[in-house]
Short mmCIF file of C-alpha atoms (C1' of nucleotides) in Angstrom, two decimals:
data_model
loop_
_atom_site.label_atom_id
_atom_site.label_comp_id
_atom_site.label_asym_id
_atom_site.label_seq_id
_atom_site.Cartn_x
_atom_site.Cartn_y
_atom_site.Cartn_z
CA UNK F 1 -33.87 -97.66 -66.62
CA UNK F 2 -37.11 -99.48 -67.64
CA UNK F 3 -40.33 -97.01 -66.21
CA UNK F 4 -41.90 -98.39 -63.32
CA UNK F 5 -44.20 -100.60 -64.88
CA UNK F 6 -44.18 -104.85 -64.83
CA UNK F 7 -43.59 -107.31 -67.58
CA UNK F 8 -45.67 -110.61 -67.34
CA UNK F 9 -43.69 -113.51 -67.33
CA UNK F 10 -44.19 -117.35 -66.15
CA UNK F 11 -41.87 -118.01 -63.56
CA UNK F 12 -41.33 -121.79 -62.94
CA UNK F 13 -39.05 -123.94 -60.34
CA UNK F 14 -36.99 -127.05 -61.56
CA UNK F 15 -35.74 -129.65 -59.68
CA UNK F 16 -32.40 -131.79 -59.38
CA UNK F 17 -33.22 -134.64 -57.29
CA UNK F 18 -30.07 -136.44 -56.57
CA UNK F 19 -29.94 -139.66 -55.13
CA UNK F 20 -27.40 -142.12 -54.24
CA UNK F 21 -27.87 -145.66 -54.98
CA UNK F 22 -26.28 -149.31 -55.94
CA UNK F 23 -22.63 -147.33 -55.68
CA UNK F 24 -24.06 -144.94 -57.99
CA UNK F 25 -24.59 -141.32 -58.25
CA UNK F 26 -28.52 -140.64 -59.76
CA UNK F 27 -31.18 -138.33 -60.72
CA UNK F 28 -35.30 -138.47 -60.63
CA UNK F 29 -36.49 -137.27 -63.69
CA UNK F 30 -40.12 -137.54 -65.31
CA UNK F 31 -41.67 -138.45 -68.41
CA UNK F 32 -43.54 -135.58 -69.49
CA UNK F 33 -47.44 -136.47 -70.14
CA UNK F 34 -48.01 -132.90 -71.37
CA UNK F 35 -47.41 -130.95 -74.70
CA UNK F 36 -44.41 -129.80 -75.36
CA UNK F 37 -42.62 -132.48 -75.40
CA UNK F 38 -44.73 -135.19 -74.14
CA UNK F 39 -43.02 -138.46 -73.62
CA UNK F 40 -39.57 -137.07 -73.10
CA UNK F 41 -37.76 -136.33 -69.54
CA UNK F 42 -37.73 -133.53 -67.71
CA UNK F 43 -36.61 -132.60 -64.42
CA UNK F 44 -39.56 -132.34 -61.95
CA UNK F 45 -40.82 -128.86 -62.19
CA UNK F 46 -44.11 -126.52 -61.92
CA UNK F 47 -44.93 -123.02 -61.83
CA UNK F 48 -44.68 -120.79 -58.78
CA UNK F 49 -48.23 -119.46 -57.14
CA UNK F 50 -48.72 -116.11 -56.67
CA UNK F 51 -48.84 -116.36 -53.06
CA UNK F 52 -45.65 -118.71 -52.45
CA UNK F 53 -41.99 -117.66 -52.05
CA UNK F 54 -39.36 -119.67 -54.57
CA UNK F 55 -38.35 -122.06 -51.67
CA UNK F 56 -41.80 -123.07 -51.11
CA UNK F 57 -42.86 -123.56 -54.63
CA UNK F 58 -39.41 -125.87 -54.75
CA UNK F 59 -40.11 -127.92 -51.63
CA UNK F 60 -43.75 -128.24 -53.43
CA UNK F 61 -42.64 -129.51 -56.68
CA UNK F 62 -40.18 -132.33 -54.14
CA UNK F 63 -43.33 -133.16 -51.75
CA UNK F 64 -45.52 -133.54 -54.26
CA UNK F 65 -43.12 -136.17 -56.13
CA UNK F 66 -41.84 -137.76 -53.40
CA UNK F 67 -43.62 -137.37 -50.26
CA UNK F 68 -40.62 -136.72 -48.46
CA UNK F 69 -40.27 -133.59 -46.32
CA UNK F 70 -37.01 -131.87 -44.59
CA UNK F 71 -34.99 -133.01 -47.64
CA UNK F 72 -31.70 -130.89 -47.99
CA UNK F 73 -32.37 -128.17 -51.09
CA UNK F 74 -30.62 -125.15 -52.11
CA UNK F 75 -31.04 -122.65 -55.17
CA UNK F 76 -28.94 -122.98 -57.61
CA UNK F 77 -29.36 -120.65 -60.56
CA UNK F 78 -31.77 -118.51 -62.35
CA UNK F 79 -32.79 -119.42 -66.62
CA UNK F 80 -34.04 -116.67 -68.62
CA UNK F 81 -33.04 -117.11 -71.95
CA UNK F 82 -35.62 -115.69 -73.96
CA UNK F 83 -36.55 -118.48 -76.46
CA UNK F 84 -35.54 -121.55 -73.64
CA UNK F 85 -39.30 -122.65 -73.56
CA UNK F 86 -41.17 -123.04 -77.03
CA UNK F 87 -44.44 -121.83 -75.39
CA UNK F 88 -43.35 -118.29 -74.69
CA UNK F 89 -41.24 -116.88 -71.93
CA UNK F 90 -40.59 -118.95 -68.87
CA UNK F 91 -37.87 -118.07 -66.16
CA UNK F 92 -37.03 -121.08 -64.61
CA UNK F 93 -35.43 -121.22 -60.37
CA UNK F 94 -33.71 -124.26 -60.45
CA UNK F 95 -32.82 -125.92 -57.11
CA UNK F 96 -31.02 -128.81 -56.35
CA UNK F 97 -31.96 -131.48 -53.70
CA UNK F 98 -30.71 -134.40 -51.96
CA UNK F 99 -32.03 -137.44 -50.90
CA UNK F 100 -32.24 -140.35 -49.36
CA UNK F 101 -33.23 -143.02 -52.00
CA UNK F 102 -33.77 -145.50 -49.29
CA UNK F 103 -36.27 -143.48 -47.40
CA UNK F 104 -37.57 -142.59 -50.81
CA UNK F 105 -38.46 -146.39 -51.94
CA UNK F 106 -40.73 -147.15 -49.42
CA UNK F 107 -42.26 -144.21 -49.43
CA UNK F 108 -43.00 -142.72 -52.56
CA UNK F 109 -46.09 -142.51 -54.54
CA UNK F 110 -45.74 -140.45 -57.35
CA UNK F 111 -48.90 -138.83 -57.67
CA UNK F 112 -48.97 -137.61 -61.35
CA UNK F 113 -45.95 -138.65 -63.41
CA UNK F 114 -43.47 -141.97 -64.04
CA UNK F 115 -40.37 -140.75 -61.96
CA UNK F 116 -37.43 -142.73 -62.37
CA UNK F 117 -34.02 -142.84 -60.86
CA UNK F 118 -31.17 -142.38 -63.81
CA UNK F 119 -27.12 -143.22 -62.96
CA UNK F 120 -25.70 -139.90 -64.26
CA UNK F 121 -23.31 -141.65 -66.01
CA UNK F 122 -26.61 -142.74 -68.54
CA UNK F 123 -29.26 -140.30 -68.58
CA UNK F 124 -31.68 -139.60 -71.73
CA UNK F 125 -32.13 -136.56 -73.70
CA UNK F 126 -33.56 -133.91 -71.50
CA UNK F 127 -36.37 -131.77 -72.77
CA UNK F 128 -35.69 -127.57 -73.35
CA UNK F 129 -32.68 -126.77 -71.64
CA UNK F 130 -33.03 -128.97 -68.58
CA UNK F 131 -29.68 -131.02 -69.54
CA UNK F 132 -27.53 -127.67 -68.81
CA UNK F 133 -29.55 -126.98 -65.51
CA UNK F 134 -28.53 -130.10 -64.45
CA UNK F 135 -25.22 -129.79 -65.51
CA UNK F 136 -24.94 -126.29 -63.43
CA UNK F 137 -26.28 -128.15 -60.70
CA UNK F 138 -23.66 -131.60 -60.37
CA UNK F 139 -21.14 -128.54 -60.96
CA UNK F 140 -22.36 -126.68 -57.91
CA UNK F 141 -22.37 -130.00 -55.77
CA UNK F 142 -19.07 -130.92 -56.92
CA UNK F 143 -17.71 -127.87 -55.29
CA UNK F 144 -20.40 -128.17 -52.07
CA UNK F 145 -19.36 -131.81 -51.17
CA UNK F 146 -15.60 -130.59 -50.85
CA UNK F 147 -16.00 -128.18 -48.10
CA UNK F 148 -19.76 -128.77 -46.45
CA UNK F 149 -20.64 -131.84 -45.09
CA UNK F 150 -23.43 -132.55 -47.53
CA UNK F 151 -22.87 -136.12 -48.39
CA UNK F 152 -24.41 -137.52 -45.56
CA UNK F 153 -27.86 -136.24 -46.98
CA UNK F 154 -27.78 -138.72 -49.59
CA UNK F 155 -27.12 -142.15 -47.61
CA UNK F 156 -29.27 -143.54 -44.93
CA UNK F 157 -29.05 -142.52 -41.46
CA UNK F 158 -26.14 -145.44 -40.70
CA UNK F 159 -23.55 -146.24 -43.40
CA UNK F 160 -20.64 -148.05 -43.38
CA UNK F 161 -17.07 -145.86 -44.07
CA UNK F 162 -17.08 -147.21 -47.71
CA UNK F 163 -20.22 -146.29 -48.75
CA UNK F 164 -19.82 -143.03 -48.14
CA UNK F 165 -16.15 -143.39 -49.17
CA UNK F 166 -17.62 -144.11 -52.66
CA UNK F 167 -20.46 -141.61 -52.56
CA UNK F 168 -17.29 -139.10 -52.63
CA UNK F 169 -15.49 -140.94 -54.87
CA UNK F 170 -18.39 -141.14 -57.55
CA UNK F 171 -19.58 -137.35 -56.94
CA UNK F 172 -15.50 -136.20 -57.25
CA UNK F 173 -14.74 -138.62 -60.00
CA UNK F 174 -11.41 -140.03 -58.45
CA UNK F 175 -10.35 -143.09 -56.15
CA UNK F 176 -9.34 -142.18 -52.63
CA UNK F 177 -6.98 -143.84 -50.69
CA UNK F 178 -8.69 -146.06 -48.16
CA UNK F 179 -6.50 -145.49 -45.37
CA UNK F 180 -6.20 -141.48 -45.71
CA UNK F 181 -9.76 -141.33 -46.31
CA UNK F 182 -10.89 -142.59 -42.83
CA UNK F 183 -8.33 -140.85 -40.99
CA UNK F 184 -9.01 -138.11 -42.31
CA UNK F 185 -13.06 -138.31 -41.82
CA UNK F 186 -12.99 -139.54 -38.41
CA UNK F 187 -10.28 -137.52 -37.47
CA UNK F 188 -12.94 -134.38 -37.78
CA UNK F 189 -15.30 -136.11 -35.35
CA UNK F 190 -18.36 -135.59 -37.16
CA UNK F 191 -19.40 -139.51 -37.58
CA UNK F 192 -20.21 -141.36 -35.07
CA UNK F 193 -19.81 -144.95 -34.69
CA UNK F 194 -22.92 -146.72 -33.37
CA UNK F 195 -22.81 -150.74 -32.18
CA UNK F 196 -24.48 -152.04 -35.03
CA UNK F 197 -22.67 -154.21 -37.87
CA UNK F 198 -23.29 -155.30 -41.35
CA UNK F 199 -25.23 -158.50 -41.64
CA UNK F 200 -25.49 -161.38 -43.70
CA UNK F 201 -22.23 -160.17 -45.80
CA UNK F 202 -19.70 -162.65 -47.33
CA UNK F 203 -17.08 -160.93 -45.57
CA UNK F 204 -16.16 -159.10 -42.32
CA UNK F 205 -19.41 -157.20 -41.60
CA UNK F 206 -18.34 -153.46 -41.70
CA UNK F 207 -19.51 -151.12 -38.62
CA UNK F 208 -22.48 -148.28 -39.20
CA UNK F 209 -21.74 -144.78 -38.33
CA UNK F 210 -23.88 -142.01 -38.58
CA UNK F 211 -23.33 -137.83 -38.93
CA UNK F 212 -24.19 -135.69 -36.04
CA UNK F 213 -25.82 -132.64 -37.16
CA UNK F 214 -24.88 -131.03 -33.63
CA UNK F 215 -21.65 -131.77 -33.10
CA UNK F 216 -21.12 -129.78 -36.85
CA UNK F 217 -23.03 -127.13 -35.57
CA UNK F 218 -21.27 -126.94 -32.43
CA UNK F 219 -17.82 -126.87 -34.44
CA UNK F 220 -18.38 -124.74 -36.47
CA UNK F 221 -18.95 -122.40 -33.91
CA UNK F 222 -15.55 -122.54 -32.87
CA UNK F 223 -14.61 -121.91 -36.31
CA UNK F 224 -14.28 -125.78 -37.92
CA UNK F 225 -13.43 -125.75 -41.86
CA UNK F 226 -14.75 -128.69 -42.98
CA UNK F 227 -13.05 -129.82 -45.94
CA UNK F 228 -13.18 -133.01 -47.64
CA UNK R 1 -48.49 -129.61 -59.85
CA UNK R 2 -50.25 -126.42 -60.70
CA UNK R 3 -52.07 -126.66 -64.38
CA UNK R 4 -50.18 -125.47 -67.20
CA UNK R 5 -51.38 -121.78 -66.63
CA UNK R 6 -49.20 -118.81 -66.11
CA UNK R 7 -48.95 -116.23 -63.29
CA UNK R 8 -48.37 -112.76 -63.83
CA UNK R 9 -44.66 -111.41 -61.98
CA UNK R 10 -42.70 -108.71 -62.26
CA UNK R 11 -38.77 -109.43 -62.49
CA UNK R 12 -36.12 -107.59 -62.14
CA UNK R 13 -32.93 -107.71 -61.68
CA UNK R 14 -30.09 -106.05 -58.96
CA UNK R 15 -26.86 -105.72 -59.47
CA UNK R 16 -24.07 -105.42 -56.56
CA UNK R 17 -21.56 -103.29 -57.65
CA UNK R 18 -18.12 -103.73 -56.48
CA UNK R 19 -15.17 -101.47 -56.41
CA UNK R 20 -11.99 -100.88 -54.68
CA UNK R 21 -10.71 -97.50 -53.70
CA UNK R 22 -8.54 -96.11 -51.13
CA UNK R 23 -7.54 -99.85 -49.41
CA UNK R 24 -11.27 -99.45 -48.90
CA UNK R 25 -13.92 -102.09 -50.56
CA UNK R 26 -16.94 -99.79 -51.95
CA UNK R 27 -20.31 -100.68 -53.39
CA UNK R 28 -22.40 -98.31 -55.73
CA UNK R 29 -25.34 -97.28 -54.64
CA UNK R 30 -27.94 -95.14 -56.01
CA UNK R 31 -30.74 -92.77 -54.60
CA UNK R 32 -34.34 -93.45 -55.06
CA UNK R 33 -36.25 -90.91 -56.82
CA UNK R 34 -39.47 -92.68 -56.80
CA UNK R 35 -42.18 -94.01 -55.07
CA UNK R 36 -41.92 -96.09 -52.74
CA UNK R 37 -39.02 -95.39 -50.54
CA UNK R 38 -38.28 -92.06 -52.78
CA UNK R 39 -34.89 -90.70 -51.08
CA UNK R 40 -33.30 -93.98 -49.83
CA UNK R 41 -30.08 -95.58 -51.11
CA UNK R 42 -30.77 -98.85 -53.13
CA UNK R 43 -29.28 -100.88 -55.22
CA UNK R 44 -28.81 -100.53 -59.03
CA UNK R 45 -31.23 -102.13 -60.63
CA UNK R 46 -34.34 -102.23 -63.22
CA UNK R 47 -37.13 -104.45 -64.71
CA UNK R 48 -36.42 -106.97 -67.69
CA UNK R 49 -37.55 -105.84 -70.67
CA UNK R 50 -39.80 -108.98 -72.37
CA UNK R 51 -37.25 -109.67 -75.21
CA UNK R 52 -33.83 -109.52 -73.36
CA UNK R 53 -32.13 -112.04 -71.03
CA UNK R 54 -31.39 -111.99 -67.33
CA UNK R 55 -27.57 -111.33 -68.11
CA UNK R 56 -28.94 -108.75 -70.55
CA UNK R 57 -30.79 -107.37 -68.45
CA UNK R 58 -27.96 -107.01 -65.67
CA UNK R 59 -25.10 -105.72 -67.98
CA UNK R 60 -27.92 -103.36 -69.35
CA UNK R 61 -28.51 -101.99 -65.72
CA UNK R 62 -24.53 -101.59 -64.88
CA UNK R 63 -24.03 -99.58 -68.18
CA UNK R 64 -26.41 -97.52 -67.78
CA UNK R 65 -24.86 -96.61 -64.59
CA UNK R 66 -21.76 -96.61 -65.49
CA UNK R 67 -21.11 -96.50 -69.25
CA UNK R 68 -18.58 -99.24 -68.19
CA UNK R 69 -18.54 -102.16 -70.65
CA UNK R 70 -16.90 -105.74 -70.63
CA UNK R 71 -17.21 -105.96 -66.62
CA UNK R 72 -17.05 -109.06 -64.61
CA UNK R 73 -20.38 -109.90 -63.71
CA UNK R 74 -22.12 -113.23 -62.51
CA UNK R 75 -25.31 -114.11 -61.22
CA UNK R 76 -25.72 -114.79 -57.62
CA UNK R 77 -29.26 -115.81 -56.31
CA UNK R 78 -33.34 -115.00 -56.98
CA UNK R 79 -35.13 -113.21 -54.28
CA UNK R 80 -39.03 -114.32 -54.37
CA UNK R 81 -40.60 -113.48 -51.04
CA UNK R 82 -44.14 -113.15 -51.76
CA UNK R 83 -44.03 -109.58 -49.91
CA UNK R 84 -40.11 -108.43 -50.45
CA UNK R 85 -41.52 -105.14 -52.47
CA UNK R 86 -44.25 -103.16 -50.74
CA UNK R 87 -46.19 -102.52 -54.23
CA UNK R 88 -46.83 -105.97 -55.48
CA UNK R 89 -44.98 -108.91 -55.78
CA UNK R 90 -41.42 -108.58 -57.46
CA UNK R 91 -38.83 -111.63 -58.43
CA UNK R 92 -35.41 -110.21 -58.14
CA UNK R 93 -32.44 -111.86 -59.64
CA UNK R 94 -29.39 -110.39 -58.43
CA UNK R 95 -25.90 -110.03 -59.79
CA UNK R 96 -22.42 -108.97 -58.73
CA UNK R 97 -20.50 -107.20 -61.08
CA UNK R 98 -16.48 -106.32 -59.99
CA UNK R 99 -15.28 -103.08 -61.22
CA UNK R 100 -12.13 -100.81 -61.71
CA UNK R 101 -13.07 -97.91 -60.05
CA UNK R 102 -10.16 -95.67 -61.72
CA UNK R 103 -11.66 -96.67 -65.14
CA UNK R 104 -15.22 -95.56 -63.26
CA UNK R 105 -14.22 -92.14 -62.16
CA UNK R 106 -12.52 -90.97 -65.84
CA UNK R 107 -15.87 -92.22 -68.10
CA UNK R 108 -19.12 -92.11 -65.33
CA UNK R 109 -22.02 -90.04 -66.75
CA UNK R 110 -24.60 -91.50 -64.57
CA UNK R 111 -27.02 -90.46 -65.90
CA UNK R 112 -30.40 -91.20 -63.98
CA UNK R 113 -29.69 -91.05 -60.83
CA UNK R 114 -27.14 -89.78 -58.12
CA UNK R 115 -24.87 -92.60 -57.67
CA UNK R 116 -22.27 -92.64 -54.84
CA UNK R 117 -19.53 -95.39 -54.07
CA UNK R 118 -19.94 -96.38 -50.44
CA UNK R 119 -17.28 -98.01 -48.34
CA UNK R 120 -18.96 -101.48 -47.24
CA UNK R 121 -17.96 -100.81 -43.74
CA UNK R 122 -20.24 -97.70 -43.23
CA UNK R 123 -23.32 -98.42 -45.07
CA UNK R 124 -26.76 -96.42 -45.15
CA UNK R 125 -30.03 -98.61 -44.59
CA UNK R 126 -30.91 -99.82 -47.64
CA UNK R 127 -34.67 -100.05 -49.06
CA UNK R 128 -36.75 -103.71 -49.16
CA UNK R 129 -34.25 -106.27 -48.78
CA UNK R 130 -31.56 -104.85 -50.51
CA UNK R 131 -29.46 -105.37 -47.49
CA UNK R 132 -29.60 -108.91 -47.76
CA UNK R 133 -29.47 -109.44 -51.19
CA UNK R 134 -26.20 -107.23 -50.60
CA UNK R 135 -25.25 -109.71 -47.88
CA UNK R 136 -25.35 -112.76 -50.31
CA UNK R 137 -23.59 -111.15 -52.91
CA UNK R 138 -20.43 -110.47 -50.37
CA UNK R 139 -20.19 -113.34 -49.22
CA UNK R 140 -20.29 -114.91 -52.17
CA UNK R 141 -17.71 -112.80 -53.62
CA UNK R 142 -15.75 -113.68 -50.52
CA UNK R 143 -15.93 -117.47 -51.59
CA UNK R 144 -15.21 -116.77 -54.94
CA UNK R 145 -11.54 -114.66 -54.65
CA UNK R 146 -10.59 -117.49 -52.94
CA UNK R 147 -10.10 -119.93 -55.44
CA UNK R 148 -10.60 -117.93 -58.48
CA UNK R 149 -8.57 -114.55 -59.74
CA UNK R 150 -11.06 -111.91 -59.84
CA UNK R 151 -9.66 -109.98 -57.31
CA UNK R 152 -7.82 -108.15 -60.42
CA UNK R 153 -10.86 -106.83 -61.93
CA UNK R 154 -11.12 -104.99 -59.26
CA UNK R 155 -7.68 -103.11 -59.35
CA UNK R 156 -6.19 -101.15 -62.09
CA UNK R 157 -4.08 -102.68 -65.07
CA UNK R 158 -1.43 -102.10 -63.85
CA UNK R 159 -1.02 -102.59 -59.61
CA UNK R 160 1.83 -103.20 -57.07
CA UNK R 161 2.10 -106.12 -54.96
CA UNK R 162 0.82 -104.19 -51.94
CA UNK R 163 -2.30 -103.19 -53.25
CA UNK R 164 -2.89 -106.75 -54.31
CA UNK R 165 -2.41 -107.45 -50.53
CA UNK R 166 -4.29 -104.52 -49.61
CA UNK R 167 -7.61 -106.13 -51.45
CA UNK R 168 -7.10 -109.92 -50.72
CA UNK R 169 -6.85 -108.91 -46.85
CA UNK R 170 -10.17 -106.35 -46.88
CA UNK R 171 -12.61 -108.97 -48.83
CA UNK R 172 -11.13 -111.71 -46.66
CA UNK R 173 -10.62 -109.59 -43.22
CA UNK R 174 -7.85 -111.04 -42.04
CA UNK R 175 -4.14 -109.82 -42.16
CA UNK R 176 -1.87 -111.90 -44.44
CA UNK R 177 1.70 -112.10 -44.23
CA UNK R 178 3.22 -109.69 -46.98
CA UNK R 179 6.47 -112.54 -48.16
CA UNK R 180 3.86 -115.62 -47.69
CA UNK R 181 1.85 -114.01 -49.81
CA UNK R 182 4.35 -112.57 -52.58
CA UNK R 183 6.21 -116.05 -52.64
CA UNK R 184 2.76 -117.56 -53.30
CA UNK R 185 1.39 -114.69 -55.80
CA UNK R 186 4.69 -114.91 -57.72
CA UNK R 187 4.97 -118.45 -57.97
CA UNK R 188 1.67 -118.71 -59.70
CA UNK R 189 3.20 -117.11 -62.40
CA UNK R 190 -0.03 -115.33 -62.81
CA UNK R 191 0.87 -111.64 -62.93
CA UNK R 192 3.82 -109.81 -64.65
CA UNK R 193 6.24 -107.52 -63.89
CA UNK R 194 6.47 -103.85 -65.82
CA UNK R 195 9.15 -102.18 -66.52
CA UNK R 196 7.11 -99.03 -64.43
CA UNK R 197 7.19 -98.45 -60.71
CA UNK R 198 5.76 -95.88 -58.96
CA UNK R 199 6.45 -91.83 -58.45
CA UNK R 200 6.65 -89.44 -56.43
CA UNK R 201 5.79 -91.47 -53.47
CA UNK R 202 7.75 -90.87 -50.43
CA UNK R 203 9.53 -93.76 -50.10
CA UNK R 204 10.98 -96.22 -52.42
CA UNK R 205 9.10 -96.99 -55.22
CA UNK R 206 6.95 -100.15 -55.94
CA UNK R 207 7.29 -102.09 -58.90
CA UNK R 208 3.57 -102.36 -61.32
CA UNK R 209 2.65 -105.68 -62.27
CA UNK R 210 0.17 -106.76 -64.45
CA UNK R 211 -2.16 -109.97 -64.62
CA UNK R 212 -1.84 -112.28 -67.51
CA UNK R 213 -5.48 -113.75 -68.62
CA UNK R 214 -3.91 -115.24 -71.29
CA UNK R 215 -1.41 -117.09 -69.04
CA UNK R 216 -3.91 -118.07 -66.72
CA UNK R 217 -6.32 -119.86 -69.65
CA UNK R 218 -3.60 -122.10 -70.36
CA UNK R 219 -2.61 -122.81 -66.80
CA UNK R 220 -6.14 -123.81 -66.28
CA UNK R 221 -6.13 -126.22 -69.31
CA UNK R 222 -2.81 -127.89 -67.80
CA UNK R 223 -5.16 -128.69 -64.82
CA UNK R 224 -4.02 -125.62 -62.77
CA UNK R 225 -5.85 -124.61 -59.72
CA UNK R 226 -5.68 -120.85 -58.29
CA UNK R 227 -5.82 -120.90 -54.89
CA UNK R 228 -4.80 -117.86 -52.49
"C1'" DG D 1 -9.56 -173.05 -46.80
"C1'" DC D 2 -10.69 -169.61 -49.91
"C1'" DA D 3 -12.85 -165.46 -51.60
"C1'" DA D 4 -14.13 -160.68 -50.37
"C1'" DA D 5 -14.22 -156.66 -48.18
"C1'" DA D 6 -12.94 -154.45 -43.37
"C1'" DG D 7 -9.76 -152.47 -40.73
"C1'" DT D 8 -5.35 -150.38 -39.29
"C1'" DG D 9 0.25 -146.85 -39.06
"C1'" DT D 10 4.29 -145.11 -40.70
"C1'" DT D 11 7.22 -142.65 -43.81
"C1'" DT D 12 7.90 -139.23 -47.37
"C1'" DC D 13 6.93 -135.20 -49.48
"C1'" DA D 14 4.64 -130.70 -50.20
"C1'" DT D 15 2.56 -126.78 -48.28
"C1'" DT D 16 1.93 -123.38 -44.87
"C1'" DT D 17 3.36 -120.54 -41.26
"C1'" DA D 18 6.32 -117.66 -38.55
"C1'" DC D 19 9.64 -114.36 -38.48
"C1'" DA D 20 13.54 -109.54 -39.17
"C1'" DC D 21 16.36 -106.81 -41.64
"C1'" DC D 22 18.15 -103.77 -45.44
"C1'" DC D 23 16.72 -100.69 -49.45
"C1'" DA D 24 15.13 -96.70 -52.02
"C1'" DT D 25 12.89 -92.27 -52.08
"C1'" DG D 26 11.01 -87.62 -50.52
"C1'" DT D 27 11.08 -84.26 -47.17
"C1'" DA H 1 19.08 -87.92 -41.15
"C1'" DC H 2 14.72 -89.61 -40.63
"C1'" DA H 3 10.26 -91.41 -41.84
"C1'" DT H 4 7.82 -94.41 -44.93
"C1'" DG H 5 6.72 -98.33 -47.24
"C1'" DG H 6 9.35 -101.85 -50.69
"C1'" DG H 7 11.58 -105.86 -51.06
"C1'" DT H 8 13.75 -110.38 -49.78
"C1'" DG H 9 14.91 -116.06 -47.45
"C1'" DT H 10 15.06 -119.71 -44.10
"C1'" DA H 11 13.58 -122.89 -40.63
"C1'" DA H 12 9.78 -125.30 -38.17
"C1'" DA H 13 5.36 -127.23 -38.23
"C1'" DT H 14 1.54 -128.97 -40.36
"C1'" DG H 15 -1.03 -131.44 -43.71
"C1'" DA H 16 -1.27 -134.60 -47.80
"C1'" DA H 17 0.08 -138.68 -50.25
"C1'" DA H 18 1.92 -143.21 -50.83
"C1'" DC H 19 1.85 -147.69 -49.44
"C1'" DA H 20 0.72 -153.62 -47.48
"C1'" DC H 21 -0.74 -156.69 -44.46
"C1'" DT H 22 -4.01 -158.94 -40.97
"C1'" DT H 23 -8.94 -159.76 -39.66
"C1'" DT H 24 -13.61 -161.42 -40.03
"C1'" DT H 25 -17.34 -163.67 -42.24
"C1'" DG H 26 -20.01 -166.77 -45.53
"C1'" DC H 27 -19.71 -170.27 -48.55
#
DNA sequence: GCAAAAGTGTTTCATTTACACCCATGT
DNA sequence: ACATGGGTGTAAATGAAACACTTTTGC
């Protein structure tokens, strides 16, 4: 074992902003304004204080950008390949988020770098190794949205049953069947299905629902699996 | 963001060591020698040396303990609470490793310090937050058997059906039933039958059967899922 | 009235669960 | 001969998958 004495190290956060928007699955990434690599995309990132815990510096990095706050975020994985930043050793937290991109839009005001929204079906070349972070993260919510009612996190508060039929479809990468897809949803009563309608729609307007947050936490008490 | 300057951290890494030993599921733990918390059990675990990786770091940590090499090991999750070590502020990245304790008992020269298996059902108090990182680690292991085959790293090369059993029901804690789950093993066509049984038990003896990695990377490429 | 998406049940098939007895070995 | 764990199949219930037509709305 190593004595007891402490290496110095930067120790940075990185963020996967996912968003879901226009029937597509995307990411918020920045143009860097800084050497290295100034001009190309990262993920939104910064260092950790010395007086903040991981999850704050995280939730920092995603206020900061967005100005949104109680945004669903979870640690992912932990980068500490030795040579991964040019500059000398960085570990990197990465942590992956989800949001709202409707709340987002009216709100946001990037303080200090172009963020944009990419479809993950067409991103850019990604600075360092920020293109396998991401990967690692879709991975992990690939597996999340199949047993943890996550998805909801990424539409607005009332959706219709095919949006959020397609946000699965687009995060899993198959077609569902219509039918066995609502059955199966509603039949877990965790969406509720509020009066209001679609409006202005060149077709039959579709009925909003919305998740309840309680009713989860109440089933899961009495031992619900969700599972997608 | 913060400016482009770095912080000073110390990082190290903890490993949860897993092993399976009399139908019981065991965890290594070691005894402090040193300041602070000299004389309490803790974790395995050490500081990363500037030029090596996390993983490096982590496999470095278990061998040392162990002499063990080639282990299943995987990180789980980064511990940064500003005040989670008394002395100073300490990033730990922690990591589950899954080991063969036969294979343990023949080759351990641990070295450094006294280092005792522990059944996970009667566990000392552990130092700093060991305990939780512990936590995290279990039930992520608990996830993981699930819907991937590890379980066999934890159980000799060569096991009966029974023992198999014995493992899946103490990491999941429930009872399973023993031809459900031999009709479901089997028809994986995951593990092998010897030609050995057992000897010299007192009763009849149980066929060995081994696992097949090799069988299992090709199931996988056909699309196969493992799923207990 | 036509284009476009919403909404709605039944049947088939696959998977999971529940369950009880005979077999081989050592003492 | 008895105690101990090894080994085996079938039936019922549950869950998953396949599948087509009617409804509502705007143009």
């Amino acid at each position: 074992m190593s004595s007891s004495g402490s290496y110095i190290n930067s120790l940075s956060v990185d963020c996967v902003i996912f968003g879901f928007d226009a029937g597509d699955l995307k990411i918020l990434l920045i143009k860097r304004k800084e050497e290295p690599s100034a001009g190309m995309w990262a993920l939104p990132g910064g260092f950790v204080d010395p007086l903040e815990s991981l999850d704050h510096a995280a939730m920092r990095v995603l206020e900061e950008l967005t100005t949104l706050q109680n945004i669903y975020m979870e640690q992912v994985h932990t980068f500490g390949e030795v040579h991964r930043y040019p500059l000398g050793r960085v570990i990197s937290v990465s942590y992956y988020a989800l949001v709202k991109i409707s709340d987002y839009e009216v709100k946001a005001t990037s303080k200090i770098e172009e963020a944009v929204w990419h479809p993950i079906s067409d991103l850019p070349a990604l600075v360092f190794d920020h293109r396998i972070i991401l990967e690692k993260s879709l991975n992990h919510l690939k597996e999340k949205v199949k047993f943890h009612p996550v998805g909801f996190e990424l539409l607005p508060e009332k959706f219709t049953l095919t949006e959020l039929q397609n946000l699965y479809e687009v995060i899993l990468g198959k077609e569902l069947d219509k039918r066995n897809f609502r059955k199966k949803i509603l039949g877990m009563d965790l969406i509720i299905k509020t009066s209001e309608s679609q409006k202005g729609v060149a077709h039959r307007a579709a009925r909003f629902f919305r998740f309840d947050p309680e009713r989860y936490k109440l089933l899961i008490e009495q031992g619900f699996n969700f599972k997608l």
